[in-house]
Coordinates of C-alpha atoms in Angstrom, one line a residue:
M27 CA 120.2 100.9 88.9
G28 CA 123.6 102.2 90.2
M29 CA 125.5 101.7 86.9
T30 CA 125.5 104.0 83.9
G31 CA 124.1 102.9 80.6
I32 CA 127.5 102.4 79.1
E33 CA 128.7 100.3 82.1
I34 CA 125.6 98.1 81.7
F35 CA 126.1 97.9 77.9
K36 CA 129.6 96.4 78.4
L37 CA 127.9 93.4 80.2
L38 CA 125.3 92.8 77.6
P39 CA 125.7 90.2 74.7
K40 CA 125.6 93.0 72.1
T41 CA 123.6 90.9 69.6
N42 CA 121.1 93.7 68.8
C43 CA 118.5 91.0 68.4
G44 CA 115.6 93.3 69.3
E45 CA 113.9 90.6 71.4
C46 CA 114.0 92.8 74.4
G47 CA 111.6 95.3 72.7
V48 CA 114.2 97.8 71.5
S49 CA 116.4 97.7 68.4
T50 CA 119.9 97.7 70.0
C51 CA 121.6 96.5 73.2
L52 CA 122.8 100.1 73.8
A53 CA 119.2 101.4 73.8
F54 CA 118.3 98.5 76.2
A55 CA 121.2 99.4 78.5
M56 CA 120.0 103.0 78.6
N57 CA 116.5 101.9 79.5
L58 CA 117.9 99.6 82.3
A59 CA 119.9 102.5 83.7
A60 CA 116.8 104.7 83.7
G61 CA 114.7 102.0 85.4
K62 CA 112.5 101.7 82.3
A63 CA 113.3 98.0 81.5
E64 CA 113.8 94.7 83.3
L65 CA 117.0 92.6 82.8
A66 CA 114.8 89.6 82.4
S67 CA 113.7 91.0 79.0
C68 CA 117.1 90.0 77.5
P69 CA 117.2 86.3 76.7
Y70 CA 120.9 86.1 76.1
V71 CA 122.5 87.9 79.0
S72 CA 125.1 85.7 80.8
E73 CA 124.7 84.4 84.4
E74 CA 127.8 86.4 85.5
A75 CA 126.3 89.6 84.1
K76 CA 123.0 88.8 85.8
K77 CA 124.7 88.5 89.1
I78 CA 126.6 91.8 88.7
L79 CA 123.6 93.7 87.5
A80 CA 121.4 92.2 90.2
E81 CA 123.8 93.4 92.9
Q82 CA 124.1 96.9 91.4
S83 CA 120.3 97.2 90.9
A84 CA 119.4 96.1 94.4
P85 CA 117.9 98.8 96.6
P86 CA 120.5 100.3 99.0
I87 CA 118.2 99.2 101.8
R88 CA 117.5 95.5 101.4
T89 CA 114.0 94.2 100.9
V90 CA 113.3 91.6 103.5
V91 CA 110.2 89.3 103.3
I92 CA 108.8 87.9 106.5
G93 CA 105.9 85.5 106.7
T94 CA 104.1 83.5 104.0
G95 CA 100.7 83.6 102.2
D96 CA 98.4 86.6 102.7
Y97 CA 100.5 87.8 105.6
A98 CA 103.9 87.7 103.7
T99 CA 105.2 91.2 104.5
K100 CA 108.0 93.2 102.8
V101 CA 110.0 95.6 104.8
G102 CA 112.9 97.8 103.6
G103 CA 113.6 98.2 99.9
E104 CA 113.5 102.0 100.1
L105 CA 115.2 104.2 97.6
V106 CA 114.8 107.7 98.9
Q107 CA 115.3 109.5 102.1
F108 CA 112.3 111.9 101.7
R109 CA 108.9 110.9 100.5
H110 CA 108.5 113.8 98.1
E111 CA 111.6 112.8 96.2
K112 CA 109.8 109.8 94.7
T113 CA 107.8 107.6 97.1
F114 CA 108.2 105.2 100.0
N115 CA 107.7 101.6 98.9
N116 CA 107.1 99.1 101.7
P117 CA 104.8 100.2 104.5
T118 CA 106.0 99.9 108.1
G119 CA 104.8 96.5 109.5
L120 CA 102.7 96.8 112.7
G121 CA 102.2 94.1 115.3
C122 CA 102.0 93.2 119.0
V123 CA 104.1 91.1 121.4
I124 CA 102.6 88.0 123.0
S125 CA 104.7 86.5 125.8
T126 CA 104.8 83.0 127.2
D127 CA 104.0 84.2 130.7
E128 CA 100.6 85.6 129.6
D129 CA 97.4 83.7 130.5
D130 CA 95.1 82.2 128.0
A131 CA 92.6 85.1 128.2
S132 CA 95.3 87.7 127.5
V133 CA 96.6 85.7 124.5
Q134 CA 93.1 85.1 123.1
G135 CA 92.2 88.8 123.5
K136 CA 95.3 90.0 121.7
L137 CA 94.7 87.6 118.8
D138 CA 91.0 88.5 118.6
R139 CA 91.9 92.2 118.3
F140 CA 94.6 91.4 115.8
K141 CA 92.1 89.6 113.6
A142 CA 89.4 92.2 114.0
L143 CA 91.6 95.1 112.9
Q144 CA 90.9 94.9 109.2
F145 CA 89.6 98.0 107.4
E146 CA 89.2 98.8 103.7
R147 CA 89.9 102.3 102.5
V148 CA 90.3 103.4 98.9
G149 CA 90.4 99.8 97.9
V150 CA 93.3 99.1 100.2
L151 CA 93.1 96.6 103.1
M152 CA 94.6 98.1 106.2
R153 CA 95.6 95.8 109.0
P154 CA 98.5 94.9 111.3
E155 CA 100.8 92.1 110.1
F156 CA 103.0 90.8 112.9
I157 CA 102.7 88.7 116.0
A158 CA 105.9 88.6 118.0
I159 CA 106.1 85.6 120.3
Q160 CA 108.4 86.3 123.2
D161 CA 109.9 83.5 125.3
K162 CA 110.1 84.0 129.1
T163 CA 110.6 80.3 130.0
N164 CA 114.1 79.6 128.6
D165 CA 112.7 76.1 128.0
P166 CA 112.9 74.8 124.4
A167 CA 110.0 72.4 124.8
K168 CA 107.7 74.9 126.4
Y169 CA 108.5 77.7 123.9
K170 CA 108.0 75.3 121.0
A171 CA 104.6 74.3 122.3
F172 CA 103.6 77.9 122.8
V173 CA 104.7 78.8 119.2
E174 CA 102.7 75.9 117.9
K175 CA 99.7 77.1 119.8
I176 CA 99.9 80.6 118.4
M177 CA 100.5 79.3 114.8
G178 CA 97.2 77.3 115.1
M179 CA 95.4 80.5 116.0
T180 CA 96.6 83.0 113.4
D181 CA 98.2 83.2 110.0
A182 CA 100.1 86.4 110.9
A183 CA 103.7 86.9 110.1
L184 CA 105.7 85.7 113.1
I185 CA 108.7 87.1 115.0
L186 CA 110.3 84.6 117.3
V187 CA 111.9 86.4 120.3
S188 CA 114.5 84.6 122.4
P189 CA 118.2 85.2 123.0
N190 CA 118.8 81.4 123.6
P191 CA 119.8 79.5 120.4
D192 CA 118.5 76.2 121.8
V193 CA 115.1 77.7 122.5
M194 CA 115.1 79.4 119.1
E195 CA 115.9 76.2 117.2
A196 CA 113.2 74.3 119.0
A197 CA 110.7 76.9 117.8
L198 CA 112.1 77.0 114.3
S199 CA 111.7 73.3 114.0
V200 CA 108.0 73.8 113.8
A201 CA 107.7 77.4 112.5
K202 CA 110.3 77.4 109.7
D203 CA 107.8 77.1 106.9
R204 CA 106.1 80.3 108.1
K205 CA 109.4 82.2 107.4
P206 CA 109.5 83.9 110.8
L207 CA 111.9 86.6 111.7
I208 CA 114.5 85.3 114.1
Y209 CA 115.1 87.8 116.9
A210 CA 117.9 88.3 117.7
V211 CA 121.5 87.8 116.9
T212 CA 123.9 89.7 119.3
M213 CA 127.6 89.9 119.7
K214 CA 127.4 87.3 122.5
N215 CA 125.1 84.7 120.9
G216 CA 126.0 85.3 117.3
P217 CA 128.2 82.2 116.8
K218 CA 125.3 79.9 117.7
M219 CA 122.3 82.0 116.7
A220 CA 123.4 83.2 113.3
P221 CA 123.8 79.7 111.7
L222 CA 120.1 79.1 112.5
A223 CA 119.2 81.7 109.8
K224 CA 121.1 79.7 107.2
K225 CA 119.9 76.3 108.4
Y226 CA 116.2 77.2 108.4
D227 CA 116.4 79.8 105.6
C228 CA 114.7 82.5 107.7
P229 CA 115.3 86.3 108.0
V230 CA 117.1 87.4 111.1
A231 CA 117.2 90.5 113.3
I232 CA 120.2 91.7 115.1
R233 CA 120.2 93.5 118.4
S234 CA 123.1 95.9 119.1
D235 CA 124.3 97.2 122.4
G236 CA 122.9 100.7 121.8
T237 CA 125.5 101.8 119.2
L238 CA 125.7 101.7 115.5
D239 CA 129.3 100.5 115.5
T240 CA 128.3 97.3 117.1
A241 CA 125.3 97.0 114.8
M242 CA 127.6 97.2 111.9
K243 CA 130.0 94.6 113.3
I244 CA 127.1 92.1 113.7
T245 CA 125.7 92.7 110.2
Q246 CA 129.2 92.4 108.7
N247 CA 129.6 89.1 110.4
L248 CA 126.2 87.9 109.0
M249 CA 127.1 89.1 105.5
K250 CA 130.4 87.2 105.6
M251 CA 128.2 84.1 106.3
E252 CA 126.1 85.1 103.2
I253 CA 123.1 85.9 105.4
K254 CA 121.5 88.8 103.6
D255 CA 117.9 89.1 105.0
I256 CA 118.7 91.2 108.1
V257 CA 116.7 93.6 110.2
I258 CA 118.4 96.0 112.6
D259 CA 117.6 96.7 116.2
T260 CA 120.1 99.2 117.5
G261 CA 119.3 98.2 121.1
A262 CA 118.5 101.8 122.1
R263 CA 115.2 102.4 123.8
D264 CA 114.9 106.1 124.4
L265 CA 112.9 108.0 121.7
K266 CA 115.6 110.6 120.8
T267 CA 118.4 108.1 120.4
V268 CA 116.3 105.7 118.3
F269 CA 115.0 108.5 116.2
T270 CA 118.6 109.8 115.5
Y271 CA 119.8 106.3 114.7
N272 CA 117.0 105.6 112.3
V273 CA 117.8 108.8 110.4
Q274 CA 121.5 108.0 110.4
I275 CA 120.9 104.5 109.2
R276 CA 118.7 105.6 106.3
R277 CA 121.1 108.4 105.3
A278 CA 124.2 106.1 105.6
A279 CA 122.6 103.5 103.4
L280 CA 121.1 105.8 100.7
V281 CA 123.7 108.6 100.5
D282 CA 126.9 107.1 101.8
K283 CA 126.3 103.6 100.5
V284 CA 127.3 102.0 103.8
R285 CA 126.2 98.4 103.1
P286 CA 126.4 97.1 106.7
L287 CA 123.6 99.6 107.5
G288 CA 121.5 98.9 104.4
F289 CA 118.7 97.0 106.2
P290 CA 115.3 97.8 107.6
T291 CA 114.9 98.5 111.3
I292 CA 112.6 97.1 114.0
I293 CA 111.2 99.3 116.8
F294 CA 109.9 97.9 120.1
A295 CA 107.4 100.6 121.1
N296 CA 106.3 98.5 124.0
E297 CA 109.8 98.8 125.5
M298 CA 110.0 102.5 124.9
A299 CA 106.8 103.7 126.6
S300 CA 104.8 103.0 129.7
T301 CA 101.2 103.6 128.5
P302 CA 99.3 102.7 125.3
E303 CA 99.1 106.4 124.5
E304 CA 102.8 106.8 124.6
E305 CA 103.3 103.7 122.5
T306 CA 101.0 105.2 119.9
L307 CA 103.1 108.3 119.8
V308 CA 106.3 106.2 119.4
G309 CA 104.5 104.2 116.6
A310 CA 103.5 107.4 114.8
T311 CA 107.1 108.7 115.0
F312 CA 108.6 105.7 113.4
I313 CA 106.0 105.1 110.7
A314 CA 107.0 108.6 109.6
K315 CA 110.7 108.1 110.2
Y316 CA 112.0 104.9 108.7
G317 CA 110.8 102.1 111.0
G318 CA 110.5 98.8 109.1
I319 CA 108.5 97.1 111.9
V320 CA 106.9 98.6 115.0
L321 CA 105.7 96.4 117.8
F322 CA 103.2 97.3 120.5
S323 CA 102.1 95.6 123.8
D324 CA 98.6 95.3 122.4
L325 CA 96.5 96.3 119.4
Q326 CA 93.7 98.4 120.8
P327 CA 91.6 99.6 117.8
H328 CA 91.3 103.2 118.9
F329 CA 95.1 103.5 119.1
I330 CA 96.0 101.4 116.0
Y331 CA 93.4 102.6 113.5
P332 CA 94.9 106.2 113.4
L333 CA 98.3 104.6 112.8
L334 CA 97.0 102.5 109.9
L335 CA 95.6 105.7 108.3
Q336 CA 98.9 107.5 108.9
R337 CA 100.8 104.6 107.3
L338 CA 98.4 104.6 104.3
N339 CA 98.9 108.3 103.7
I340 CA 102.7 108.2 104.1
F341 CA 103.2 105.1 101.9
T342 CA 100.9 106.3 99.1
D343 CA 102.8 107.6 96.0
P344 CA 102.6 111.4 96.3
Q345 CA 102.8 111.7 92.5
R346 CA 99.6 109.7 92.2
P347 CA 96.2 110.8 93.5
M348 CA 94.4 108.5 95.9
K349 CA 91.3 107.1 94.2
A350 CA 88.1 105.4 95.3
E351 CA 86.7 102.6 93.3
P352 CA 84.2 103.8 90.6
G353 CA 80.7 102.4 91.0
F354 CA 77.6 103.1 93.1
Y355 CA 77.4 102.7 96.9
P356 CA 74.3 102.2 99.0
I357 CA 74.4 104.5 102.1
N358 CA 72.0 104.2 105.0
N359 CA 70.1 101.3 103.4
P360 CA 68.5 103.1 100.4
D361 CA 65.5 101.7 98.5
E362 CA 63.8 102.4 95.2
N363 CA 62.7 105.9 96.4
S364 CA 66.1 107.1 97.6
P365 CA 67.9 109.8 95.8
I366 CA 70.9 109.3 93.5
L367 CA 73.9 111.6 94.2
V368 CA 76.9 111.8 91.9
T369 CA 80.5 112.6 92.8
C370 CA 84.1 112.0 91.6
N371 CA 86.5 109.3 92.7
F372 CA 89.1 111.6 94.3
S373 CA 89.3 109.8 97.6
L374 CA 89.1 112.9 99.8
T375 CA 86.0 114.1 98.0
Y376 CA 84.5 110.6 98.1
F377 CA 85.0 110.1 101.9
I378 CA 83.8 113.6 102.7
V379 CA 80.6 113.2 100.6
A380 CA 79.9 109.7 101.8
G381 CA 80.6 110.7 105.4
E382 CA 78.1 113.6 105.2
I383 CA 75.4 111.4 103.7
E384 CA 76.0 108.8 106.4
A385 CA 75.9 111.4 109.1
S386 CA 72.6 112.7 107.7
R387 CA 71.0 109.3 108.3
M388 CA 69.1 109.8 105.1
P389 CA 69.2 106.8 102.7
A390 CA 70.9 107.5 99.3
W391 CA 72.7 106.0 96.4
L392 CA 76.1 107.5 95.8
V393 CA 77.4 107.2 92.2
V394 CA 81.2 107.5 92.0
K395 CA 82.5 108.5 88.5
D396 CA 86.1 107.7 87.5
T397 CA 87.9 111.0 87.2
E398 CA 91.4 109.5 87.5
G399 CA 91.6 110.8 91.1
L400 CA 90.8 114.4 90.2
S401 CA 88.4 116.6 92.2
V402 CA 85.0 117.6 90.7
M403 CA 86.1 121.1 89.6
T404 CA 89.5 119.9 88.3
A405 CA 87.9 117.0 86.5
W406 CA 85.2 119.2 85.0
A407 CA 87.9 121.6 83.7
A408 CA 89.9 118.7 82.3
G409 CA 86.9 117.3 80.5
K410 CA 86.6 114.2 82.7
F411 CA 83.3 115.1 84.4
S412 CA 81.2 116.2 81.4
G413 CA 77.5 115.6 81.1
E414 CA 78.0 113.0 78.4
D415 CA 80.6 111.0 80.4
V416 CA 78.6 111.3 83.7
G417 CA 75.4 110.2 82.0
A418 CA 77.1 107.3 80.3
W419 CA 78.5 106.1 83.6
I420 CA 75.2 106.4 85.4
K421 CA 73.6 104.2 82.8
K422 CA 76.4 101.7 82.8
C423 CA 77.0 101.3 86.5
G424 CA 73.4 100.0 87.1
V425 CA 72.2 102.4 89.7
L426 CA 69.1 103.3 87.6
D427 CA 67.9 99.7 88.0
K428 CA 67.7 100.3 91.8
V429 CA 65.2 103.2 91.7
K430 CA 61.8 104.0 90.3
H431 CA 62.2 107.8 90.2
K432 CA 63.9 109.8 87.6
S433 CA 66.1 112.3 89.5
V434 CA 69.8 112.6 89.7
V435 CA 71.7 115.1 92.0
I436 CA 75.0 116.5 90.7
P437 CA 77.6 118.5 92.7
G438 CA 77.0 122.3 92.8
Y439 CA 80.5 122.8 91.4
A440 CA 79.4 120.9 88.3
A441 CA 76.2 122.9 87.6
A442 CA 77.4 123.6 84.1
I443 CA 76.9 120.0 83.0
S444 CA 73.2 119.8 84.0
G445 CA 71.9 120.6 80.5
E446 CA 74.2 118.1 78.7
L447 CA 73.4 115.5 81.4
E448 CA 69.6 115.8 80.8
E449 CA 70.3 115.3 77.1
E450 CA 72.2 112.1 77.9
L451 CA 69.5 110.9 80.3
P452 CA 66.2 111.7 78.5
G453 CA 63.3 112.0 80.8
Y454 CA 65.5 112.5 83.9
H455 CA 65.4 115.5 86.2
V456 CA 68.9 116.7 86.9
V457 CA 69.1 118.6 90.2
V458 CA 72.1 120.8 91.1
G459 CA 73.1 119.9 94.7
P460 CA 75.1 121.9 97.3
R461 CA 78.5 123.3 96.4
E462 CA 79.8 122.3 99.8
A463 CA 79.6 118.8 101.4
S464 CA 78.6 120.4 104.7
Q465 CA 75.3 121.4 103.2
I466 CA 74.4 117.8 102.1
T467 CA 72.4 117.0 105.3
K468 CA 70.3 120.1 105.0
F469 CA 69.7 119.4 101.3
L470 CA 68.7 115.7 101.7
K471 CA 66.2 116.5 104.5
V472 CA 64.1 118.6 102.1
F473 CA 64.8 116.9 98.8
T474 CA 62.3 114.5 97.3
P475 CA 63.2 112.7 94.0
K476 CA 60.6 113.1 91.2

């Protein structure tokens, strides 16, 4: 919220009704200013006040939604320049470009790879979101048919790429309900291309001539037309210049409040590099430095998967630990004779332990205890990995129903809870496992549950 509590208070009805959850309108205004309340909580605020407050509370970089359904993707909406200040909110959208001059095998291959690139990590689904459909025909009918064909093959968020307003409108006539990104409005085609965004109610990208001044002129023209969902392509294609522009755009929007630059950016990695390896480096650069969307020539798994992991890490709130889902996990097809190992749900610990068990090729059941994302030692010190709590969770999660033995292996760093855990699990043999995950393979090869 860009306004002070007193400034907000002047716009409120001053009824002190308490229906918002606090006793006075002044207290509610202070909560609004601090980001601790939502304006919708006040049932009596005027429409004029709503409009003013909505404008003031909007992120300095506009949130733009592209696509519909499961693939509806938010870009922009950022509040800070550096991740450690708070957090980055909307992850960089990733996708590939499919052109009308590609043969059927190439198109099918790209779409197959797009669909296959789905991974779950720490309860988060990681995948690319965008398919950019580039016209090379300059024929409205042919481009329209090609867009229809792609739409029938994927639910991805779409980016329609053509400088010709007639070609673009033909595609929008069939794709408008998918809320595609229109690419792109330029100084030359603006008078005909820009109205399509209003007519079809779709977000629009601008392409500048390689300068921020021209980018600002185009966005200002769009804003005068009350077109607000905008994505910026500066038109530059060398890494240093694009990097510099992205930093300048972010700083101008957040620090200097330059509204014509308060929009997410789109990066064409496929136009900035000559090999997939170089495209990957470009993608990595702009996932870290303010790219709203990054597009590649293809989505090869061995190049894109590391970028998905990078994106996950950068757009995870640094003030909140990454956590795995509590429960028990079968690894290497365990049976009733396989050992039960226990760990915490700090994601780094979980993935290391699970990885070591998997690498050992020894079947095992891995019980993950909810420690609020704390490591084993920290959780034990904080009282979140006690024998009583671990024992209660082992009984509750259902893993004991999967085995016929009575042995449980705990981390070496939690050896102190072994006695208490045996009291919580009468008749069970509590074994203190290795202190380091790297010793798990050696341990499992000689350990036999009792």
